[in-house]
PDB file of C-alpha atoms and ligand atoms in Angstrom:
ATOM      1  CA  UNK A   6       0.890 -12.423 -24.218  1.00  0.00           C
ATOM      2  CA  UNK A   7       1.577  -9.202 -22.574  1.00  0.00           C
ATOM      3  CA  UNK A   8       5.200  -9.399 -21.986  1.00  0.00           C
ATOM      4  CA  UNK A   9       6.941  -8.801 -18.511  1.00  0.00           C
ATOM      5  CA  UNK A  10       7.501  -5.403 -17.473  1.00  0.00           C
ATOM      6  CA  UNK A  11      11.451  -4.875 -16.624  1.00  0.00           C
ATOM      7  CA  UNK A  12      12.663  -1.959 -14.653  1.00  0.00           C
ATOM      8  CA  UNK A  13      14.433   0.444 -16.471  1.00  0.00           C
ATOM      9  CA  UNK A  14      15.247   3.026 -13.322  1.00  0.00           C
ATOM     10  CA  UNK A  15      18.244   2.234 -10.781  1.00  0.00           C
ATOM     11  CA  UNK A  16      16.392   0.799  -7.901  1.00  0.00           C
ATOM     12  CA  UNK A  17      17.179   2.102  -4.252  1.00  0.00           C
ATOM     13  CA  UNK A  18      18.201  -1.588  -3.016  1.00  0.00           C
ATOM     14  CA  UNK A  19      19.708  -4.811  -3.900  1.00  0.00           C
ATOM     15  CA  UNK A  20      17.196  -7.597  -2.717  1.00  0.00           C
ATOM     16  CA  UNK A  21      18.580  -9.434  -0.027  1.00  0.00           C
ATOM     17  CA  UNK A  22      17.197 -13.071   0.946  1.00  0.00           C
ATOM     18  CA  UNK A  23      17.858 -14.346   4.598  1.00  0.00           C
ATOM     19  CA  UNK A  24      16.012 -16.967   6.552  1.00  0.00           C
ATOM     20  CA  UNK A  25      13.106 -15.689   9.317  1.00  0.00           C
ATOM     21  CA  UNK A  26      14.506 -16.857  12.813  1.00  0.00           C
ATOM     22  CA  UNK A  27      11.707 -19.059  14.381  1.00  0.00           C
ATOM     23  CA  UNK A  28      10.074 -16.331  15.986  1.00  0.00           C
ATOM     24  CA  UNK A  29      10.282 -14.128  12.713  1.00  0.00           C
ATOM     25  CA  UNK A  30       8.491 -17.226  11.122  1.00  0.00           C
ATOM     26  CA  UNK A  31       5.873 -18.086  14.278  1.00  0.00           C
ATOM     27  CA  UNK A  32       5.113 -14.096  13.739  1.00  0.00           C
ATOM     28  CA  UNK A  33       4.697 -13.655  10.276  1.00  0.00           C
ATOM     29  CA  UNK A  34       2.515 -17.412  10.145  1.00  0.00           C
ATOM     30  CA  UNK A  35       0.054 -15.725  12.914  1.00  0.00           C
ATOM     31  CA  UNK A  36       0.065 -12.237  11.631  1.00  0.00           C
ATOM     32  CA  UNK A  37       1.018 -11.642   8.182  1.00  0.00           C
ATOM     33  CA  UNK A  38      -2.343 -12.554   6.591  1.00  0.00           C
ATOM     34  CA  UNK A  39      -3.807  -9.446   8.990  1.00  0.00           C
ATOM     35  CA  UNK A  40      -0.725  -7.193   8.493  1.00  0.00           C
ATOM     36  CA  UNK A  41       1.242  -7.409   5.427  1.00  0.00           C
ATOM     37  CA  UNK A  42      -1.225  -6.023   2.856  1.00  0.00           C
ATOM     38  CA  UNK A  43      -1.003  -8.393  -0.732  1.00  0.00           C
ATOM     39  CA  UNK A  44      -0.736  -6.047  -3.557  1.00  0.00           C
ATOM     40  CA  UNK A  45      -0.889  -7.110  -7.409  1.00  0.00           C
ATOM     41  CA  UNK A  46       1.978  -7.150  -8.650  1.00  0.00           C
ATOM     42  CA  UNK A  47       3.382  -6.120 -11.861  1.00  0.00           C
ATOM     43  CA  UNK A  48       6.769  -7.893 -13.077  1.00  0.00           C
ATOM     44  CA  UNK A  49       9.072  -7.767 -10.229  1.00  0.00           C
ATOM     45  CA  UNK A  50       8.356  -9.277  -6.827  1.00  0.00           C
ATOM     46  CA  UNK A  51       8.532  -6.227  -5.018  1.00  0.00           C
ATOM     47  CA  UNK A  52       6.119  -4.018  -7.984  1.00  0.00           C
ATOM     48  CA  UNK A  53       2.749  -2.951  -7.499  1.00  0.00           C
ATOM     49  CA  UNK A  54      -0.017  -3.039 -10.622  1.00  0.00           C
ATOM     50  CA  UNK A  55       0.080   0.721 -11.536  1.00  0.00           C
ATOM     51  CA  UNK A  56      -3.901   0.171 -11.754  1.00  0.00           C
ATOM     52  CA  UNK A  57      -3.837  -0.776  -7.879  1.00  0.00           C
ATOM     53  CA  UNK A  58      -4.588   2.146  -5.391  1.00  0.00           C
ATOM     54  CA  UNK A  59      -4.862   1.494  -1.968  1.00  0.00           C
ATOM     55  CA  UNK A  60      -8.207   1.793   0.038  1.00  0.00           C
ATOM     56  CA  UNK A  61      -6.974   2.329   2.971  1.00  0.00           C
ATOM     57  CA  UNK A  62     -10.332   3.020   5.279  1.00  0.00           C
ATOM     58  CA  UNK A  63     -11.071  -0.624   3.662  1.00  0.00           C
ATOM     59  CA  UNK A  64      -7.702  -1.924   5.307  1.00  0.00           C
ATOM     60  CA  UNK A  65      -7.225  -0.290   8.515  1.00  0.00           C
ATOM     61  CA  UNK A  66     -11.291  -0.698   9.102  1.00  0.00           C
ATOM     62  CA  UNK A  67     -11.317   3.296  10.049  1.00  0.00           C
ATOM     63  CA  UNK A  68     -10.848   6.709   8.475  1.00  0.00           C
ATOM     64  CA  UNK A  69      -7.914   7.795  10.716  1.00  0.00           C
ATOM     65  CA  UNK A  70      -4.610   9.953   9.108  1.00  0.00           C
ATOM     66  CA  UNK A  71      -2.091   7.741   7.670  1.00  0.00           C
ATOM     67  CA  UNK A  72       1.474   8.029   7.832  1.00  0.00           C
ATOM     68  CA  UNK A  73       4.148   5.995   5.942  1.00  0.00           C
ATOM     69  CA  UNK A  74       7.041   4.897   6.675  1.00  0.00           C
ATOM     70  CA  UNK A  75       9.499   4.407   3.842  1.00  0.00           C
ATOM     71  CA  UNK A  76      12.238   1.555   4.578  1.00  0.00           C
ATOM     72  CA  UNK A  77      10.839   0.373   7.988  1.00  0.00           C
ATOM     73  CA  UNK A  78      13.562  -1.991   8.668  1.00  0.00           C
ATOM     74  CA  UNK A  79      13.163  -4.135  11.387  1.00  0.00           C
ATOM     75  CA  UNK A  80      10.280  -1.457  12.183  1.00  0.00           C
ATOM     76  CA  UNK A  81      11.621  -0.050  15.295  1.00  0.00           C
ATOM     77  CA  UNK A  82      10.682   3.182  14.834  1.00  0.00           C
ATOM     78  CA  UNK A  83       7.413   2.354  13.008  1.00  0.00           C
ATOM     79  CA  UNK A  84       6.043  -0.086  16.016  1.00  0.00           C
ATOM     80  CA  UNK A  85       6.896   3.063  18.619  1.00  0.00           C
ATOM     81  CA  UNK A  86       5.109   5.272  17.156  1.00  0.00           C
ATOM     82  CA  UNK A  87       1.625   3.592  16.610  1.00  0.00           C
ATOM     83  CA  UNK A  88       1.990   2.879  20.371  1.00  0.00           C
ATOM     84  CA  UNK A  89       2.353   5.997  20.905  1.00  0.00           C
ATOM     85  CA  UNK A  90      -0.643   7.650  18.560  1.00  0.00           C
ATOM     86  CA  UNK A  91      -3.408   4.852  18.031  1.00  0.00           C
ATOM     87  CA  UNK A  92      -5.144   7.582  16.757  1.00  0.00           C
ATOM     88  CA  UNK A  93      -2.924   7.680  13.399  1.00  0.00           C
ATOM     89  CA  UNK A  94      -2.826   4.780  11.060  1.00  0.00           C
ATOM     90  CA  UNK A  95       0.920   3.331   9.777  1.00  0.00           C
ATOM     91  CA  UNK A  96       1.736   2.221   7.163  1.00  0.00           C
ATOM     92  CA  UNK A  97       5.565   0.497   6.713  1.00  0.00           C
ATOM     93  CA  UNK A  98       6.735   0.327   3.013  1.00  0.00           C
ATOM     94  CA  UNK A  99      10.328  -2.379   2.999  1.00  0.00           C
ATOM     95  CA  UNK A 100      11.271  -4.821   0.528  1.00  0.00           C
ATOM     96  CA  UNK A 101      13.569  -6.669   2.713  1.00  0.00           C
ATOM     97  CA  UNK A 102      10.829  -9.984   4.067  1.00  0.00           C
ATOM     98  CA  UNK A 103      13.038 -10.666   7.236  1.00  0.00           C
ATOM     99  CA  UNK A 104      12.851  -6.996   8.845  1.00  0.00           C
ATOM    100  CA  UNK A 105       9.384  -7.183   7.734  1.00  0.00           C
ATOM    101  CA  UNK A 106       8.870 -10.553   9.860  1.00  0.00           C
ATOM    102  CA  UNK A 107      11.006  -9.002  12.624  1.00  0.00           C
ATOM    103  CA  UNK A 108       8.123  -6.021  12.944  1.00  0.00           C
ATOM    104  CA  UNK A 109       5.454  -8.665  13.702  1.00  0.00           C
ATOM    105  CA  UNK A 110       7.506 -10.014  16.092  1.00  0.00           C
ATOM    106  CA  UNK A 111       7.345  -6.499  18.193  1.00  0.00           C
ATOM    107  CA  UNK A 112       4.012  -5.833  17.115  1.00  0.00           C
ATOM    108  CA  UNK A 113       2.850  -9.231  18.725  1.00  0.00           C
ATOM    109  CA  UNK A 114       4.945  -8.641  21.453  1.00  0.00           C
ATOM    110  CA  UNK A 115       3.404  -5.089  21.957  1.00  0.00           C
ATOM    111  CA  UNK A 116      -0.223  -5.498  20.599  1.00  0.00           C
ATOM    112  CA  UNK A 117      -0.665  -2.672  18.591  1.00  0.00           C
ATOM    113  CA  UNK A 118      -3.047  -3.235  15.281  1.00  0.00           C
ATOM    114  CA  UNK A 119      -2.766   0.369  13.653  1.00  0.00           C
ATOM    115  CA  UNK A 120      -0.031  -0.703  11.680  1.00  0.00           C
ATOM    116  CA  UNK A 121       0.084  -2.510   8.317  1.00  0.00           C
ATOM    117  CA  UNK A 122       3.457  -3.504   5.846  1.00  0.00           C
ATOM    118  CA  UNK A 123       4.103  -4.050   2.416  1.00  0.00           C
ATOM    119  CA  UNK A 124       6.933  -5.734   0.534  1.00  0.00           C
ATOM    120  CA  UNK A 125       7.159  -2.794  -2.150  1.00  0.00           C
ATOM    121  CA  UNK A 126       9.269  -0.624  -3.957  1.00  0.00           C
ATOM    122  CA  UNK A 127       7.995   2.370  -2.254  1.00  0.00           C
ATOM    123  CA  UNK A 128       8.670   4.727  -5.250  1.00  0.00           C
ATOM    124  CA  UNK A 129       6.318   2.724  -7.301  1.00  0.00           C
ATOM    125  CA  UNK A 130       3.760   2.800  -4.449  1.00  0.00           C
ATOM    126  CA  UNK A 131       4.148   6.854  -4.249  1.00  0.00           C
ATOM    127  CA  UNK A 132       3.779   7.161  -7.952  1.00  0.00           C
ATOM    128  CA  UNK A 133       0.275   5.109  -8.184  1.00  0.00           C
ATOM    129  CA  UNK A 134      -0.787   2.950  -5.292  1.00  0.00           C
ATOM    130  CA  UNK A 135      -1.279   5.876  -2.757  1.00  0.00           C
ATOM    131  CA  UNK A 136      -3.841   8.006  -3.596  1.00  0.00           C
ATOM    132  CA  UNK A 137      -2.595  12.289  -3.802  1.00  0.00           C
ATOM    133  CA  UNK A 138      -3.007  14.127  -1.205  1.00  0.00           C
ATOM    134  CA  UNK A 139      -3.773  11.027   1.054  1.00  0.00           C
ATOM    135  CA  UNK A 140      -0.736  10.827   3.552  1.00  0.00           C
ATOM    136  CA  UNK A 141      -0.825  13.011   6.515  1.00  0.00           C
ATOM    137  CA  UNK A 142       2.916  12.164   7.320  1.00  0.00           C
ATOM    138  CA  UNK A 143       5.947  10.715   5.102  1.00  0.00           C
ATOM    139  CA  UNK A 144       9.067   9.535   7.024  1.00  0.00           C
ATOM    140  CA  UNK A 145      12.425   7.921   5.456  1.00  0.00           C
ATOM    141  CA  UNK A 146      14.840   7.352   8.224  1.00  0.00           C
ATOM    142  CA  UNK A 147      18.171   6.369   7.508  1.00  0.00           C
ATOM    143  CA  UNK A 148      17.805   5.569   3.241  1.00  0.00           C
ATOM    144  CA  UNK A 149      20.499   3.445   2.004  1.00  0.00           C
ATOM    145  CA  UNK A 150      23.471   5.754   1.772  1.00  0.00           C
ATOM    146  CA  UNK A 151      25.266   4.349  -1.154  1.00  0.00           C
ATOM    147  CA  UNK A 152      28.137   5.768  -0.597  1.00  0.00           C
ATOM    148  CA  UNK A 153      29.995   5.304  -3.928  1.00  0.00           C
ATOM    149  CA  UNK A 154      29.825   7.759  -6.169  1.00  0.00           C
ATOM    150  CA  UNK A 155      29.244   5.420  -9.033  1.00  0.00           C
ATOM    151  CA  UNK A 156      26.102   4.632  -6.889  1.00  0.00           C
ATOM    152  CA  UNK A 157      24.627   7.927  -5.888  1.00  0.00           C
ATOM    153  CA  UNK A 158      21.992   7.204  -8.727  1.00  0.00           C
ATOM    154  CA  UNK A 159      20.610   4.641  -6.701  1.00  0.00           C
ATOM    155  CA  UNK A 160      19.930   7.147  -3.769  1.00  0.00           C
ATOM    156  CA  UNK A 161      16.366   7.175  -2.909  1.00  0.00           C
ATOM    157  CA  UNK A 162      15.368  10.684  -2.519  1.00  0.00           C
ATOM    158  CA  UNK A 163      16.451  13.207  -4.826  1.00  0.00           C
ATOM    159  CA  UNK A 164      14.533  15.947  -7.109  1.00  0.00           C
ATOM    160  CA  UNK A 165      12.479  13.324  -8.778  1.00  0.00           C
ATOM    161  CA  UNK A 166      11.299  11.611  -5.509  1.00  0.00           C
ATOM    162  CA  UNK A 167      10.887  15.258  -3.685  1.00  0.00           C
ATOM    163  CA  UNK A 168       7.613  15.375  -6.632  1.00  0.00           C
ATOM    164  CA  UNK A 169       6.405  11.635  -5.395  1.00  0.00           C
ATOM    165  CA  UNK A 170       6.131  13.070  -1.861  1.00  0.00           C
ATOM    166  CA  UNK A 171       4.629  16.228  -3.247  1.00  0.00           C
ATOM    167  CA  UNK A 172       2.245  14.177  -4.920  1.00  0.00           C
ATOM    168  CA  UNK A 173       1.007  11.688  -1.971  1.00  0.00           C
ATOM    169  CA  UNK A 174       1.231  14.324   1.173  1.00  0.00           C
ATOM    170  CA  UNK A 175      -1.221  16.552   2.028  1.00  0.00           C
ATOM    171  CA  UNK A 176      -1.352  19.939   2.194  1.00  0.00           C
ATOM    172  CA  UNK A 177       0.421  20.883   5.652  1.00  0.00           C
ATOM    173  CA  UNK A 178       1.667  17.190   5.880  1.00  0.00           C
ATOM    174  CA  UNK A 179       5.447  16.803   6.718  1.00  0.00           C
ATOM    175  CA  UNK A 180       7.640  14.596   5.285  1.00  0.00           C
ATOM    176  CA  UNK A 181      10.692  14.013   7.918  1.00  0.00           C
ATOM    177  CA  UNK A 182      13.801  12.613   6.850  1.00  0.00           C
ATOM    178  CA  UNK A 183      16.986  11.561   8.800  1.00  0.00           C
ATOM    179  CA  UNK A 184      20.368  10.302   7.753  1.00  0.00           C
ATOM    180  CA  UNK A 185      24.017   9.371   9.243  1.00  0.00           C
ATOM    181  CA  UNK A 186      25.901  10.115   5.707  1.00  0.00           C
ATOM    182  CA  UNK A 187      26.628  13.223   5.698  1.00  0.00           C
ATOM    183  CA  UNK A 188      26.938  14.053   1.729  1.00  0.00           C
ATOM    184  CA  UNK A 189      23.752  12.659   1.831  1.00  0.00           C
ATOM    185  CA  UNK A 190      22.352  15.060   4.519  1.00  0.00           C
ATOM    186  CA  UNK A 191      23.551  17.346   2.317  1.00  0.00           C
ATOM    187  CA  UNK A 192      21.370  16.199  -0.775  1.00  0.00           C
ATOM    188  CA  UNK A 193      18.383  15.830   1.157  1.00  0.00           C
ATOM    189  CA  UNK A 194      18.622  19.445   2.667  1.00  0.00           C
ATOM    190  CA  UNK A 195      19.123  20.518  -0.839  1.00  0.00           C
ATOM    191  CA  UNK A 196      16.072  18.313  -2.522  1.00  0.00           C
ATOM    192  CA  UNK A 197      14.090  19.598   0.245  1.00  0.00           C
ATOM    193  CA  UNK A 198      15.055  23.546   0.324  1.00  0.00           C
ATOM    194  CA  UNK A 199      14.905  23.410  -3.476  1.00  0.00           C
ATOM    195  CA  UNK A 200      11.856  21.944  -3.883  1.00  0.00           C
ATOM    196  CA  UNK A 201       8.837  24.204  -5.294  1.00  0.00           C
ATOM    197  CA  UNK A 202       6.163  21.759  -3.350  1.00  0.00           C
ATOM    198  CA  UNK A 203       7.717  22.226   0.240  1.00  0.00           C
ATOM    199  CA  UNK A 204       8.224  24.381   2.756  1.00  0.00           C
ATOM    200  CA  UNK A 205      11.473  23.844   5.123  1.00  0.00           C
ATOM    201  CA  UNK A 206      14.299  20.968   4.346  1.00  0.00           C
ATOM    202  CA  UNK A 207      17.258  23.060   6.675  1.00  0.00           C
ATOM    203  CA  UNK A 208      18.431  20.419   8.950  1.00  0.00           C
ATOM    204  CA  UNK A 209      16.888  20.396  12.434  1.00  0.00           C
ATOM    205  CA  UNK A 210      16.652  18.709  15.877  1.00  0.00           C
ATOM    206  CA  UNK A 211      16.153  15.444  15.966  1.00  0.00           C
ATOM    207  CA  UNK A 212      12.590  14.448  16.187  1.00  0.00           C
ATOM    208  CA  UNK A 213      11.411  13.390  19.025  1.00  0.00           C
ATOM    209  CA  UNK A 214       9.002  10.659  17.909  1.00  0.00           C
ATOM    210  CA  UNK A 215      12.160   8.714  16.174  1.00  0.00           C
ATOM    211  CA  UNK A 216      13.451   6.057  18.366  1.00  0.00           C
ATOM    212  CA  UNK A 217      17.003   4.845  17.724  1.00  0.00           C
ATOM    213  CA  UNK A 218      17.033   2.070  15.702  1.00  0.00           C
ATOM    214  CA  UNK A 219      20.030  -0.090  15.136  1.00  0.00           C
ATOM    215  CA  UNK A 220      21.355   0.860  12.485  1.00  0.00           C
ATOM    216  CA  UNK A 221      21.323   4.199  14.061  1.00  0.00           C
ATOM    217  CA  UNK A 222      23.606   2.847  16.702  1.00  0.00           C
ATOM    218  CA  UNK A 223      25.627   1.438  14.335  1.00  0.00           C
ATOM    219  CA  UNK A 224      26.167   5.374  12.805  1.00  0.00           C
ATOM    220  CA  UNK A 225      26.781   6.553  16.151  1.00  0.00           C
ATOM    221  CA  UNK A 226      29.054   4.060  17.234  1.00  0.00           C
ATOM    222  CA  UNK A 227      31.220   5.074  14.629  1.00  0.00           C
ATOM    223  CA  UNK A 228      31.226   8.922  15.127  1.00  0.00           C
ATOM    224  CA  UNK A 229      28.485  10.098  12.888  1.00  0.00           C
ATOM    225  CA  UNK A 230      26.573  13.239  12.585  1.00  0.00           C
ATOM    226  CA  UNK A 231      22.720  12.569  12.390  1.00  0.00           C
ATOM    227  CA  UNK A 232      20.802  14.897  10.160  1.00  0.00           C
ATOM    228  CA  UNK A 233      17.130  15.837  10.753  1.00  0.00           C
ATOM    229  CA  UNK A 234      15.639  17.557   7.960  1.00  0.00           C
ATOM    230  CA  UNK A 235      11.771  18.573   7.774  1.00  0.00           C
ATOM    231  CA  UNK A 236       9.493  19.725   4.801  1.00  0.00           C
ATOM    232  CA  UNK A 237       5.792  21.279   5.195  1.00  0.00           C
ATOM    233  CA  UNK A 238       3.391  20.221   1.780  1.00  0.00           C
ATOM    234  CA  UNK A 239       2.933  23.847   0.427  1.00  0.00           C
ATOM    235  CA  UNK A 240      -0.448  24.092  -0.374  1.00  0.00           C
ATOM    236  CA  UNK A 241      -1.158  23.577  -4.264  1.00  0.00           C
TER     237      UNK A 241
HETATM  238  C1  LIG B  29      19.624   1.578   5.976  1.00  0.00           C
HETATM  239  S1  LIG B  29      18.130   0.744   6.205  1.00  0.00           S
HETATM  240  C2  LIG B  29      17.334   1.677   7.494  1.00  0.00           C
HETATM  241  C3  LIG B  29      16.156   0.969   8.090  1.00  0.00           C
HETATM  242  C4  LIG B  29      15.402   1.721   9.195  1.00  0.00           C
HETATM  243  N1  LIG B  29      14.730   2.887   8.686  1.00  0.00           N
HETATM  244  C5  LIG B  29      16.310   2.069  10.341  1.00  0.00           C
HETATM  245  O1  LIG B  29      16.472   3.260  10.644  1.00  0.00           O
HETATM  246  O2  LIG B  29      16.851   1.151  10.961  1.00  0.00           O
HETATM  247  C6  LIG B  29      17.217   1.218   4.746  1.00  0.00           C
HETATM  248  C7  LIG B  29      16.034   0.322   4.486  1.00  0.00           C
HETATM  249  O3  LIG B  29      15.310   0.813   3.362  1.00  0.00           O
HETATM  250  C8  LIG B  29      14.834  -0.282   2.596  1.00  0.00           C
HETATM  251  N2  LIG B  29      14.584   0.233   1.251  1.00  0.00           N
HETATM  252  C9  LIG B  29      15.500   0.772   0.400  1.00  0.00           C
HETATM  253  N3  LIG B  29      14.908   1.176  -0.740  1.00  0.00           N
HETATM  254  C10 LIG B  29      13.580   0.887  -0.614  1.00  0.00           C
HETATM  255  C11 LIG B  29      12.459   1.071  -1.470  1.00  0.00           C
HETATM  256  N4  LIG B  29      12.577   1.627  -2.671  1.00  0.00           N
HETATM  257  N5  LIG B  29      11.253   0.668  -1.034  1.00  0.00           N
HETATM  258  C12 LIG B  29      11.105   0.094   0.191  1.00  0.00           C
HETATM  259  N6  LIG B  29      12.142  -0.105   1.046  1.00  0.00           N
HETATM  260  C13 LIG B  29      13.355   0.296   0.652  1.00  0.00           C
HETATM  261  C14 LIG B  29      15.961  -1.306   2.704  1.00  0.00           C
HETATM  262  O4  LIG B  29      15.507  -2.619   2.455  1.00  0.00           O
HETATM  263  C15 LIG B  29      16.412  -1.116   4.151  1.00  0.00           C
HETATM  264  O5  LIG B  29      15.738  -1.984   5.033  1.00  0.00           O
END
């Protein structure tokens, strides 16, 4: 027998369990089969089988761009914005099952169906699952700071990461980042600017197609900066 595959990377989170609410659970019983795409799975509840790449005309039914978010959340910001475009597909990428439930409670609550989730580690679904060059749009708003330094390895985007967004995005596509932490602004703009695949990665205004989310509010009601930082796909 094949035996099971272990991470050997720091991952970007700590899995966190939590019971669904009642509406979290009456959502996710009526909508989950439709919206939270199964994946196979390779060790680890939240791995995907590096053979597995997504079809995604086969699961949103259409050819339409796609853009992911990374770290959805409660999917505030992910739920907004396929209101507002219904001519893009979304796709939300979150390992945490309860924020997950709590964005089919909005999406039920607002009807859109251009939207689908995942419960993956989304650096294992940008090194095989998504096909390159197939996401229009990459967004990671507010990544887990980890503010120790002890835990700064754990920091989701860095040089390594920058070449899994090369890899997925289009040419032209953007890849839009925010954060509250400012060190980590910092090492964003930095991954960003530095990176031979992208154009851009100074921080910016604030994009206007991010709604606050909580845990934006949270940053802001103590006094912190929010960073914006963009990068354009050079063309390869
Ligand atoms: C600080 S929260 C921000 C959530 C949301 N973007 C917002 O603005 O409210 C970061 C989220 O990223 C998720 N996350 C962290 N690493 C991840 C990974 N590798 N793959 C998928 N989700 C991840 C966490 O579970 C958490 O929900």
């Amino acid at each position: 027998m094949e035996p099971t595959p272990y991470r050997t990377e720091p991952v970007s989170f700590t899995r966190r369990g939590g019971r669904l609410t009642e509406r979290q659970q009456a959502a996710w019983d009526a909508l989950a089969q439709t919206y939270v795409l199964e994946v196979p799975r390779h060790g680890p509840s939240t791995s995907v089988d590096p053979s597995y790449v997504l079809d995604t005309a086969q699961v949103f039914g259409r050819s339409a761009p796609l853009v992911v978010e990374i770290g959805s959340g409660r999917g505030e910001a992910v739920v907004q914005a396929a209101v507002d475009h219904p001519e893009l597909d979304f796709l939300g990428l979150e390992v945490y099952v309860p924020g997950v439930a709590q964005t089919l409670v909005t999406m039920r609550h607002v009807g859109v169906t251009n939207v689908r989730l995942m419960v993956v580690n989304a650096a294992e679904a940008l090194t095989t699952m998504l096909a390159p060059g197939s996401v229009h749009e990459l967004r990671i708003f507010f990544p887990d700071p980890w503010h120790k330094k002890r835990h700064h390895k754990r920091r989701l985007v860095t040089p390594e990461f920058a070449r899994l967004a090369a890899r997925v995005l289009e040419p032209g596509g953007l890849w839009r980042l925010a954060t509250d932490w400012e060190d980590y602004a910092e090492q964003i703009r930095d991954v960003v600017t530095e990176s031979p695949d992208f154009d851009g990665g100074e921080w910016g205004p604030r994009f206007e197609g991010r709604p606050q989310t909580r845990f934006e509010g949270k940053g802001l009601g103590v006094g912190r900066t929010i960073r914006d930082v963009t990068g354009v796909r050079r063309p390869t």
